[in-house]
mmCIF file of N, CA and C in Angstrom:
data_model
loop_
_atom_site.group_PDB
_atom_site.id
_atom_site.type_symbol
_atom_site.label_atom_id
_atom_site.label_comp_id
_atom_site.label_asym_id
_atom_site.label_seq_id
_atom_site.Cartn_x
_atom_site.Cartn_y
_atom_site.Cartn_z
ATOM 1 N N UNK P 30 144.329 27.107 105.430
ATOM 2 C CA UNK P 30 143.699 28.658 105.144
ATOM 3 C C UNK P 30 142.645 28.586 106.667
ATOM 4 N N UNK P 31 142.032 27.592 106.623
ATOM 5 C CA UNK P 31 140.542 26.896 107.542
ATOM 6 C C UNK P 31 140.828 26.295 108.758
ATOM 7 N N UNK P 32 142.382 25.452 109.069
ATOM 8 C CA UNK P 32 142.536 25.137 110.414
ATOM 9 C C UNK P 32 142.549 26.130 111.321
ATOM 10 N N UNK P 33 142.163 26.208 112.503
ATOM 11 C CA UNK P 33 142.561 27.428 113.783
ATOM 12 C C UNK P 33 142.299 28.568 113.018
ATOM 13 N N UNK P 34 141.554 29.053 112.020
ATOM 14 C CA UNK P 34 140.895 30.152 111.677
ATOM 15 C C UNK P 34 140.064 31.031 112.678
ATOM 16 N N UNK P 35 140.994 32.124 113.219
ATOM 17 C CA UNK P 35 140.144 33.305 114.099
ATOM 18 C C UNK P 35 140.257 34.370 113.577
ATOM 19 N N UNK P 36 139.126 35.008 114.047
ATOM 20 C CA UNK P 36 138.052 36.645 113.298
ATOM 21 C C UNK P 36 138.313 36.937 114.126
ATOM 22 N N UNK P 37 137.093 39.000 114.072
ATOM 23 C CA UNK P 37 137.046 39.663 114.960
ATOM 24 C C UNK P 37 135.633 40.204 114.462
ATOM 25 N N UNK P 38 135.108 40.965 114.747
ATOM 26 C CA UNK P 38 134.329 41.783 113.996
ATOM 27 C C UNK P 38 134.657 43.374 114.117
ATOM 28 N N UNK P 39 134.170 44.259 113.087
ATOM 29 C CA UNK P 39 134.106 44.981 113.303
ATOM 30 C C UNK P 39 133.176 46.292 112.770
ATOM 31 N N UNK P 40 132.833 46.929 114.200
ATOM 32 C CA UNK P 40 131.421 47.596 113.315
ATOM 33 C C UNK P 40 131.736 49.323 113.984
ATOM 34 N N UNK P 41 131.231 50.317 113.301
ATOM 35 C CA UNK P 41 131.344 51.449 113.211
ATOM 36 C C UNK P 41 132.883 51.928 114.218
ATOM 37 N N UNK P 42 133.937 51.135 114.003
ATOM 38 C CA UNK P 42 135.319 51.551 114.178
ATOM 39 C C UNK P 42 135.637 51.033 115.796
ATOM 40 N N UNK P 43 134.422 49.815 116.037
ATOM 41 C CA UNK P 43 134.882 48.849 117.492
ATOM 42 C C UNK P 43 134.434 47.926 117.079
ATOM 43 N N UNK P 44 135.980 47.262 117.578
ATOM 44 C CA UNK P 44 136.155 45.767 117.264
ATOM 45 C C UNK P 44 136.433 44.947 118.578
ATOM 46 N N UNK P 45 135.696 43.948 117.643
ATOM 47 C CA UNK P 45 135.299 42.593 118.752
ATOM 48 C C UNK P 45 136.432 41.597 119.647
ATOM 49 N N UNK P 46 135.899 40.718 120.633
ATOM 50 C CA UNK P 46 137.334 40.013 120.469
ATOM 51 C C UNK P 46 137.352 39.418 119.806
ATOM 52 N N UNK P 47 138.412 38.711 119.622
ATOM 53 C CA UNK P 47 138.531 37.221 118.314
ATOM 54 C C UNK P 47 137.922 35.806 118.899
ATOM 55 N N UNK P 48 137.877 35.324 118.329
ATOM 56 C CA UNK P 48 136.910 33.894 118.089
ATOM 57 C C UNK P 48 137.170 33.261 117.200
ATOM 58 N N UNK P 49 137.026 32.091 117.354
ATOM 59 C CA UNK P 49 136.980 30.895 116.530
ATOM 60 C C UNK P 49 136.053 31.000 115.577
ATOM 61 N N UNK P 50 136.375 30.485 113.738
ATOM 62 C CA UNK P 50 135.832 30.193 112.999
ATOM 63 C C UNK P 50 135.527 28.557 113.480
ATOM 64 N N UNK P 51 134.564 28.005 113.282
ATOM 65 C CA UNK P 51 134.076 26.548 113.387
ATOM 66 C C UNK P 51 133.456 25.958 112.258
ATOM 67 N N UNK P 52 133.036 26.655 110.997
ATOM 68 C CA UNK P 52 132.657 26.164 109.952
ATOM 69 C C UNK P 52 132.156 27.541 109.154
ATOM 70 N N UNK P 53 131.542 27.024 107.628
ATOM 71 C CA UNK P 53 131.494 27.949 106.828
ATOM 72 C C UNK P 53 133.003 28.003 105.694
ATOM 73 N N UNK P 54 132.563 28.954 104.937
ATOM 74 C CA UNK P 54 133.694 29.384 104.013
ATOM 75 C C UNK P 54 133.725 30.723 104.125
ATOM 76 N N UNK P 55 134.869 31.397 103.847
ATOM 77 C CA UNK P 55 135.332 32.356 103.528
ATOM 78 C C UNK P 55 134.742 33.513 103.166
ATOM 79 N N UNK P 56 133.724 34.560 103.532
ATOM 80 C CA UNK P 56 133.058 35.242 102.162
ATOM 81 C C UNK P 56 134.190 36.098 101.505
ATOM 82 N N UNK P 57 133.687 35.882 100.447
ATOM 83 C CA UNK P 57 134.905 36.410 98.850
ATOM 84 C C UNK P 57 136.147 35.854 98.863
ATOM 85 N N UNK P 58 136.810 34.769 99.703
ATOM 86 C CA UNK P 58 137.756 34.068 99.256
ATOM 87 C C UNK P 58 137.990 33.226 97.998
ATOM 88 N N UNK P 59 139.042 33.255 97.333
ATOM 89 C CA UNK P 59 139.036 32.353 96.088
ATOM 90 C C UNK P 59 138.210 31.238 96.061
ATOM 91 N N UNK P 60 138.667 30.873 96.976
ATOM 92 C CA UNK P 60 138.343 29.054 96.801
ATOM 93 C C UNK P 60 137.361 28.704 97.692
ATOM 94 N N UNK P 61 136.578 29.892 98.409
ATOM 95 C CA UNK P 61 135.237 29.710 98.734
ATOM 96 C C UNK P 61 134.070 29.060 97.714
ATOM 97 N N UNK P 62 133.735 29.821 96.607
ATOM 98 C CA UNK P 62 132.738 29.136 95.595
ATOM 99 C C UNK P 62 133.826 27.344 94.978
ATOM 100 N N UNK P 63 134.522 27.143 95.361
ATOM 101 C CA UNK P 63 135.411 25.771 94.688
ATOM 102 C C UNK P 63 134.861 25.007 95.957
ATOM 103 N N UNK P 64 134.864 25.492 97.196
ATOM 104 C CA UNK P 64 134.606 24.548 98.406
ATOM 105 C C UNK P 64 133.281 24.246 98.561
ATOM 106 N N UNK P 65 132.543 24.673 98.546
ATOM 107 C CA UNK P 65 131.421 25.090 98.166
ATOM 108 C C UNK P 65 130.658 24.133 97.192
ATOM 109 N N UNK P 66 131.172 23.899 96.249
ATOM 110 C CA UNK P 66 130.634 22.793 95.174
ATOM 111 C C UNK P 66 131.117 21.885 95.420
ATOM 112 N N UNK P 67 132.453 21.267 96.334
ATOM 113 C CA UNK P 67 132.820 19.892 96.482
ATOM 114 C C UNK P 67 132.085 19.579 97.344
ATOM 115 N N UNK P 68 131.539 20.492 98.721
ATOM 116 C CA UNK P 68 130.844 20.017 99.694
ATOM 117 C C UNK P 68 129.462 19.710 99.186
ATOM 118 N N UNK P 69 128.365 20.568 98.199
ATOM 119 C CA UNK P 69 127.458 20.554 98.039
ATOM 120 C C UNK P 69 127.406 19.180 97.127
ATOM 121 N N UNK P 70 128.404 19.015 96.534
ATOM 122 C CA UNK P 70 128.250 18.085 94.777
ATOM 123 C C UNK P 70 127.275 16.611 95.404
ATOM 124 N N UNK P 71 127.041 16.178 96.804
ATOM 125 C CA UNK P 71 126.739 14.828 96.599
ATOM 126 C C UNK P 71 125.035 15.381 96.923
ATOM 127 N N UNK P 72 125.053 16.890 97.472
ATOM 128 C CA UNK P 72 123.578 17.142 97.597
ATOM 129 C C UNK P 72 122.787 17.125 96.122
ATOM 130 N N UNK P 73 123.817 17.851 95.191
ATOM 131 C CA UNK P 73 122.811 18.087 93.978
ATOM 132 C C UNK P 73 122.664 16.688 93.259
ATOM 133 N N UNK P 74 123.709 15.999 93.196
ATOM 134 C CA UNK P 74 123.550 14.839 92.650
ATOM 135 C C UNK P 74 122.292 13.610 93.341
ATOM 136 N N UNK P 75 122.181 13.770 94.439
ATOM 137 C CA UNK P 75 120.942 13.069 95.159
ATOM 138 C C UNK P 75 119.487 13.610 94.684
ATOM 139 N N UNK P 76 119.817 14.897 94.808
ATOM 140 C CA UNK P 76 118.494 15.812 94.057
ATOM 141 C C UNK P 76 117.965 14.916 92.603
ATOM 142 N N UNK P 77 118.975 15.036 91.704
ATOM 143 C CA UNK P 77 119.018 15.114 90.426
ATOM 144 C C UNK P 77 118.412 13.423 90.500
ATOM 145 N N UNK P 78 119.079 12.498 91.299
ATOM 146 C CA UNK P 78 118.891 10.999 91.307
ATOM 147 C C UNK P 78 117.587 10.388 91.949
ATOM 148 N N UNK P 79 116.799 11.305 92.458
ATOM 149 C CA UNK P 79 115.310 11.259 92.916
ATOM 150 C C UNK P 79 114.351 11.657 91.905
ATOM 151 N N UNK P 80 114.773 12.260 91.181
ATOM 152 C CA UNK P 80 113.859 11.912 89.566
ATOM 153 C C UNK P 80 112.129 13.139 89.933
ATOM 154 N N UNK P 81 112.226 13.588 90.788
ATOM 155 C CA UNK P 81 111.100 14.387 91.029
ATOM 156 C C UNK P 81 111.255 15.926 90.888
ATOM 157 N N UNK P 82 112.469 16.636 90.568
ATOM 158 C CA UNK P 82 112.502 17.891 90.047
ATOM 159 C C UNK P 82 111.656 18.292 89.226
ATOM 160 N N UNK P 83 112.141 19.903 88.819
ATOM 161 C CA UNK P 83 111.795 19.991 87.462
ATOM 162 C C UNK P 83 112.881 19.619 85.839
ATOM 163 N N UNK P 84 112.389 19.355 85.101
ATOM 164 C CA UNK P 84 113.025 19.231 83.574
ATOM 165 C C UNK P 84 112.807 20.313 82.597
ATOM 166 N N UNK P 85 113.741 20.545 81.494
ATOM 167 C CA UNK P 85 113.623 20.764 80.313
ATOM 168 C C UNK P 85 114.017 20.147 79.371
ATOM 169 N N UNK P 86 113.276 19.506 78.484
ATOM 170 C CA UNK P 86 113.208 18.050 78.173
ATOM 171 C C UNK P 86 113.597 17.069 78.991
ATOM 172 N N UNK P 87 114.690 16.767 78.770
ATOM 173 C CA UNK P 87 115.672 15.716 79.571
ATOM 174 C C UNK P 87 116.764 16.152 80.068
ATOM 175 N N UNK P 88 116.645 17.449 80.292
ATOM 176 C CA UNK P 88 117.679 18.534 81.171
ATOM 177 C C UNK P 88 116.948 18.351 82.679
ATOM 178 N N UNK P 89 117.673 18.193 83.935
ATOM 179 C CA UNK P 89 117.508 18.325 84.864
ATOM 180 C C UNK P 89 117.580 19.470 85.342
ATOM 181 N N UNK P 90 116.504 20.607 85.913
ATOM 182 C CA UNK P 90 116.972 21.631 86.271
ATOM 183 C C UNK P 90 116.093 21.947 87.656
ATOM 184 N N UNK P 91 115.823 20.673 88.438
ATOM 185 C CA UNK P 91 115.261 20.888 89.666
ATOM 186 C C UNK P 91 116.201 21.657 90.862
ATOM 187 N N UNK P 92 117.531 21.466 90.648
ATOM 188 C CA UNK P 92 117.951 22.423 91.933
ATOM 189 C C UNK P 92 118.719 23.346 90.658
ATOM 190 N N UNK P 93 119.131 24.506 91.277
ATOM 191 C CA UNK P 93 120.240 25.448 90.585
ATOM 192 C C UNK P 93 121.105 25.938 91.721
ATOM 193 N N UNK P 94 122.461 26.131 91.572
ATOM 194 C CA UNK P 94 123.095 26.472 93.025
ATOM 195 C C UNK P 94 124.313 27.779 91.922
ATOM 196 N N UNK P 95 124.246 28.591 92.909
ATOM 197 C CA UNK P 95 124.866 29.733 92.848
ATOM 198 C C UNK P 95 125.657 29.712 94.197
ATOM 199 N N UNK P 96 127.070 30.342 94.380
ATOM 200 C CA UNK P 96 127.671 30.838 95.068
ATOM 201 C C UNK P 96 127.138 29.463 95.646
ATOM 202 N N UNK P 97 126.660 30.419 97.266
ATOM 203 C CA UNK P 97 126.427 29.744 98.380
ATOM 204 C C UNK P 97 124.982 29.360 98.460
ATOM 205 N N UNK P 98 124.455 29.384 97.114
ATOM 206 C CA UNK P 98 122.782 29.571 97.597
ATOM 207 C C UNK P 98 121.909 28.611 96.387
ATOM 208 N N UNK P 99 120.731 28.065 97.080
ATOM 209 C CA UNK P 99 120.236 26.736 96.180
ATOM 210 C C UNK P 99 118.919 27.536 95.968
ATOM 211 N N UNK P 100 118.365 26.959 94.736
ATOM 212 C CA UNK P 100 116.732 27.190 93.994
ATOM 213 C C UNK P 100 116.492 25.677 93.967
ATOM 214 N N UNK P 101 115.613 25.257 94.499
ATOM 215 C CA UNK P 101 115.267 23.910 94.188
ATOM 216 C C UNK P 101 113.576 24.268 93.351
ATOM 217 N N UNK P 102 113.491 23.640 92.186
ATOM 218 C CA UNK P 102 112.501 23.301 91.522
ATOM 219 C C UNK P 102 111.391 22.630 91.126
ATOM 220 N N UNK P 103 110.343 22.595 91.727
ATOM 221 C CA UNK P 103 109.793 21.272 91.661
ATOM 222 C C UNK P 103 108.179 21.099 91.230
ATOM 223 N N UNK P 104 107.357 19.950 90.359
ATOM 224 C CA UNK P 104 106.244 20.744 89.591
ATOM 225 C C UNK P 104 105.014 20.228 90.713
ATOM 226 N N UNK P 105 105.408 20.026 91.816
ATOM 227 C CA UNK P 105 104.030 19.473 92.852
ATOM 228 C C UNK P 105 104.779 19.478 94.222
ATOM 229 N N UNK P 106 103.880 20.033 95.060
ATOM 230 C CA UNK P 106 103.954 20.197 96.280
ATOM 231 C C UNK P 106 104.696 18.384 96.857
ATOM 232 N N UNK P 107 104.160 17.504 96.429
ATOM 233 C CA UNK P 107 105.145 16.387 96.830
ATOM 234 C C UNK P 107 106.749 16.520 96.612
ATOM 235 N N UNK P 108 106.547 16.930 95.106
ATOM 236 C CA UNK P 108 108.165 16.745 94.587
ATOM 237 C C UNK P 108 108.787 17.626 95.447
ATOM 238 N N UNK P 109 108.454 18.721 96.184
ATOM 239 C CA UNK P 109 108.988 19.244 96.693
ATOM 240 C C UNK P 109 109.644 19.108 97.894
ATOM 241 N N UNK P 110 108.358 18.705 98.842
ATOM 242 C CA UNK P 110 108.611 17.933 100.055
ATOM 243 C C UNK P 110 109.727 16.654 100.093
ATOM 244 N N UNK P 111 109.866 16.076 99.225
ATOM 245 C CA UNK P 111 110.527 14.838 98.711
ATOM 246 C C UNK P 111 111.802 15.494 98.679
ATOM 247 N N UNK P 112 112.363 16.591 97.842
ATOM 248 C CA UNK P 112 113.212 17.400 97.237
ATOM 249 C C UNK P 112 113.600 18.570 98.824
ATOM 250 N N UNK P 113 112.947 18.674 99.784
ATOM 251 C CA UNK P 113 113.106 19.361 100.820
ATOM 252 C C UNK P 113 113.822 18.186 101.816
ATOM 253 N N UNK P 114 113.114 17.345 102.025
ATOM 254 C CA UNK P 114 113.653 15.589 103.136
ATOM 255 C C UNK P 114 114.852 15.619 102.436
ATOM 256 N N UNK P 115 115.524 15.505 101.388
ATOM 257 C CA UNK P 115 116.824 14.847 101.147
ATOM 258 C C UNK P 115 117.924 16.019 101.371
ATOM 259 N N UNK P 116 117.504 17.567 101.219
ATOM 260 C CA UNK P 116 118.221 18.599 101.510
ATOM 261 C C UNK P 116 118.122 17.986 103.075
ATOM 262 N N UNK P 117 116.923 17.781 103.915
ATOM 263 C CA UNK P 117 117.484 17.629 105.389
ATOM 264 C C UNK P 117 118.368 16.484 106.135
ATOM 265 N N UNK P 118 117.947 15.639 104.967
ATOM 266 C CA UNK P 118 118.552 14.150 105.374
ATOM 267 C C UNK P 118 120.120 14.529 104.953
ATOM 268 N N UNK P 119 120.527 15.184 104.116
ATOM 269 C CA UNK P 119 122.462 15.833 103.610
ATOM 270 C C UNK P 119 122.517 16.763 105.035
ATOM 271 N N UNK P 120 121.648 17.734 105.378
ATOM 272 C CA UNK P 120 122.127 18.179 106.401
ATOM 273 C C UNK P 120 122.516 18.110 107.559
ATOM 274 N N UNK P 121 121.686 16.527 108.091
ATOM 275 C CA UNK P 121 121.979 15.556 109.281
ATOM 276 C C UNK P 121 122.970 14.856 108.964
ATOM 277 N N UNK P 122 123.679 14.472 107.783
ATOM 278 C CA UNK P 122 124.784 13.537 107.802
ATOM 279 C C UNK P 122 125.801 14.671 107.619
ATOM 280 N N UNK P 123 125.720 15.898 107.110
ATOM 281 C CA UNK P 123 126.899 15.985 106.960
ATOM 282 C C UNK P 123 126.961 17.649 107.948
ATOM 283 N N UNK P 124 125.947 17.538 109.227
ATOM 284 C CA UNK P 124 126.195 19.180 109.813
ATOM 285 C C UNK P 124 126.022 20.466 108.906
ATOM 286 N N UNK P 125 125.367 20.664 107.579
ATOM 287 C CA UNK P 125 125.087 21.334 107.267
ATOM 288 C C UNK P 125 123.977 21.825 107.716
ATOM 289 N N UNK P 126 123.463 23.669 107.614
ATOM 290 C CA UNK P 126 122.700 24.274 107.856
ATOM 291 C C UNK P 126 122.204 25.275 107.073
ATOM 292 N N UNK P 127 120.730 24.772 106.985
ATOM 293 C CA UNK P 127 119.846 26.053 105.846
ATOM 294 C C UNK P 127 119.199 27.022 106.723
ATOM 295 N N UNK P 128 119.809 28.243 105.861
ATOM 296 C CA UNK P 128 119.084 29.119 106.541
ATOM 297 C C UNK P 128 117.241 29.311 105.895
ATOM 298 N N UNK P 129 116.810 29.006 107.439
ATOM 299 C CA UNK P 129 115.362 29.138 106.475
ATOM 300 C C UNK P 129 114.471 30.821 106.509
ATOM 301 N N UNK P 130 115.542 31.434 107.386
ATOM 302 C CA UNK P 130 114.947 33.048 107.103
ATOM 303 C C UNK P 130 114.876 33.672 105.724
ATOM 304 N N UNK P 131 115.973 33.009 105.196
ATOM 305 C CA UNK P 131 116.073 33.627 103.623
ATOM 306 C C UNK P 131 115.294 32.711 102.945
ATOM 307 N N UNK P 132 114.629 31.929 102.930
ATOM 308 C CA UNK P 132 113.650 30.422 102.156
ATOM 309 C C UNK P 132 112.664 31.779 101.424
ATOM 310 N N UNK P 133 112.100 31.454 100.968
ATOM 311 C CA UNK P 133 110.903 31.868 100.184
ATOM 312 C C UNK P 133 110.305 30.610 99.334
ATOM 313 N N UNK P 134 109.161 30.451 99.112
ATOM 314 C CA UNK P 134 108.568 29.371 98.812
ATOM 315 C C UNK P 134 107.158 30.175 97.758
ATOM 316 N N UNK P 135 107.544 30.157 96.650
ATOM 317 C CA UNK P 135 106.555 30.744 95.666
ATOM 318 C C UNK P 135 105.607 29.531 94.933
ATOM 319 N N UNK P 136 104.731 29.540 94.608
ATOM 320 C CA UNK P 136 103.923 28.706 94.399
ATOM 321 C C UNK P 136 103.305 29.372 92.863
ATOM 322 N N UNK P 137 103.159 28.611 91.990
ATOM 323 C CA UNK P 137 102.767 29.184 90.440
ATOM 324 C C UNK P 137 101.878 28.254 89.591
ATOM 325 N N UNK P 138 100.887 28.734 89.582
ATOM 326 C CA UNK P 138 99.532 27.640 89.030
ATOM 327 C C UNK P 138 98.704 28.436 87.676
ATOM 328 N N UNK P 139 98.538 27.386 86.874
ATOM 329 C CA UNK P 139 97.435 27.590 85.753
ATOM 330 C C UNK P 139 96.844 27.509 85.647
ATOM 331 N N UNK P 140 95.787 28.950 85.060
ATOM 332 C CA UNK P 140 93.955 28.862 85.494
ATOM 333 C C UNK P 140 93.668 29.045 84.144
ATOM 334 N N UNK P 141 93.150 28.019 83.989
ATOM 335 C CA UNK P 141 92.445 28.536 82.262
ATOM 336 C C UNK P 141 91.164 29.392 82.629
ATOM 337 N N UNK P 142 91.362 29.991 81.696
ATOM 338 C CA UNK P 142 89.280 31.172 81.576
ATOM 339 C C UNK P 142 88.474 30.230 81.218
ATOM 340 N N UNK P 143 87.547 29.934 81.794
ATOM 341 C CA UNK P 143 86.789 29.492 81.458
ATOM 342 C C UNK P 143 85.232 30.486 80.142
ATOM 343 N N UNK P 144 85.555 31.558 80.444
ATOM 344 C CA UNK P 144 84.612 32.792 79.236
ATOM 345 C C UNK P 144 85.724 33.628 78.201
ATOM 346 N N UNK P 145 86.332 31.981 77.971
ATOM 347 C CA UNK P 145 87.486 33.003 77.149
ATOM 348 C C UNK P 145 87.451 31.852 75.853
ATOM 349 N N UNK P 146 87.703 32.626 74.550
ATOM 350 C CA UNK P 146 87.964 31.320 73.393
ATOM 351 C C UNK P 146 89.375 31.405 73.294
ATOM 352 N N UNK P 147 90.248 32.348 73.984
ATOM 353 C CA UNK P 147 91.894 32.225 74.137
ATOM 354 C C UNK P 147 92.178 30.659 74.626
ATOM 355 N N UNK P 148 93.118 30.000 73.957
ATOM 356 C CA UNK P 148 93.473 29.235 74.636
ATOM 357 C C UNK P 148 95.084 29.816 75.367
ATOM 358 N N UNK P 149 95.403 30.924 75.880
ATOM 359 C CA UNK P 149 96.340 31.610 76.975
ATOM 360 C C UNK P 149 96.036 31.152 78.405
ATOM 361 N N UNK P 150 96.652 30.696 78.624
ATOM 362 C CA UNK P 150 96.244 31.048 80.540
ATOM 363 C C UNK P 150 97.009 31.583 80.907
ATOM 364 N N UNK P 151 95.870 32.104 82.418
ATOM 365 C CA UNK P 151 96.878 33.113 83.314
ATOM 366 C C UNK P 151 97.466 32.446 84.280
ATOM 367 N N UNK P 152 98.394 32.863 84.787
ATOM 368 C CA UNK P 152 99.822 32.644 85.899
ATOM 369 C C UNK P 152 99.652 33.007 86.896
ATOM 370 N N UNK P 153 99.127 32.691 88.447
ATOM 371 C CA UNK P 153 98.980 33.280 89.173
ATOM 372 C C UNK P 153 100.240 32.796 90.311
ATOM 373 N N UNK P 154 100.740 33.416 90.970
ATOM 374 C CA UNK P 154 101.521 32.967 92.077
ATOM 375 C C UNK P 154 101.512 33.420 93.050
ATOM 376 N N UNK P 155 101.642 32.755 94.342
ATOM 377 C CA UNK P 155 101.700 33.188 95.806
ATOM 378 C C UNK P 155 102.687 33.059 96.781
ATOM 379 N N UNK P 156 103.083 34.067 97.248
ATOM 380 C CA UNK P 156 104.477 34.018 98.446
ATOM 381 C C UNK P 156 104.145 32.847 99.066
ATOM 382 N N UNK P 157 105.124 32.486 100.227
ATOM 383 C CA UNK P 157 104.640 32.030 101.698
ATOM 384 C C UNK P 157 105.756 32.108 102.495
#
């Protein structure tokens, strides 16, 4: 299924020449999500074992994976840098590529109002 796989592009009825596909999984393929899970399992384990991501009680939720997307959640910038370093090492070891143009960084901060008697906190976020 993935050995000597060739494909071509079709755009507005115009077809490209055939070319070899050397990496990735087939979009919409029935095995693609399973193969992605097998491929990234070591990365997910490494991130969980680093003990730096977010937790809900004792459950690690520092990395969430769906289809071919990953979401990293960290309580501090230092923790996020550690998690990104683990991802970089995985990419170097297994020739993986992360698409930086699809990546976003959101910082959520708590700022307590000083002139308020309420114990509620305001949540602020910034996109990078």
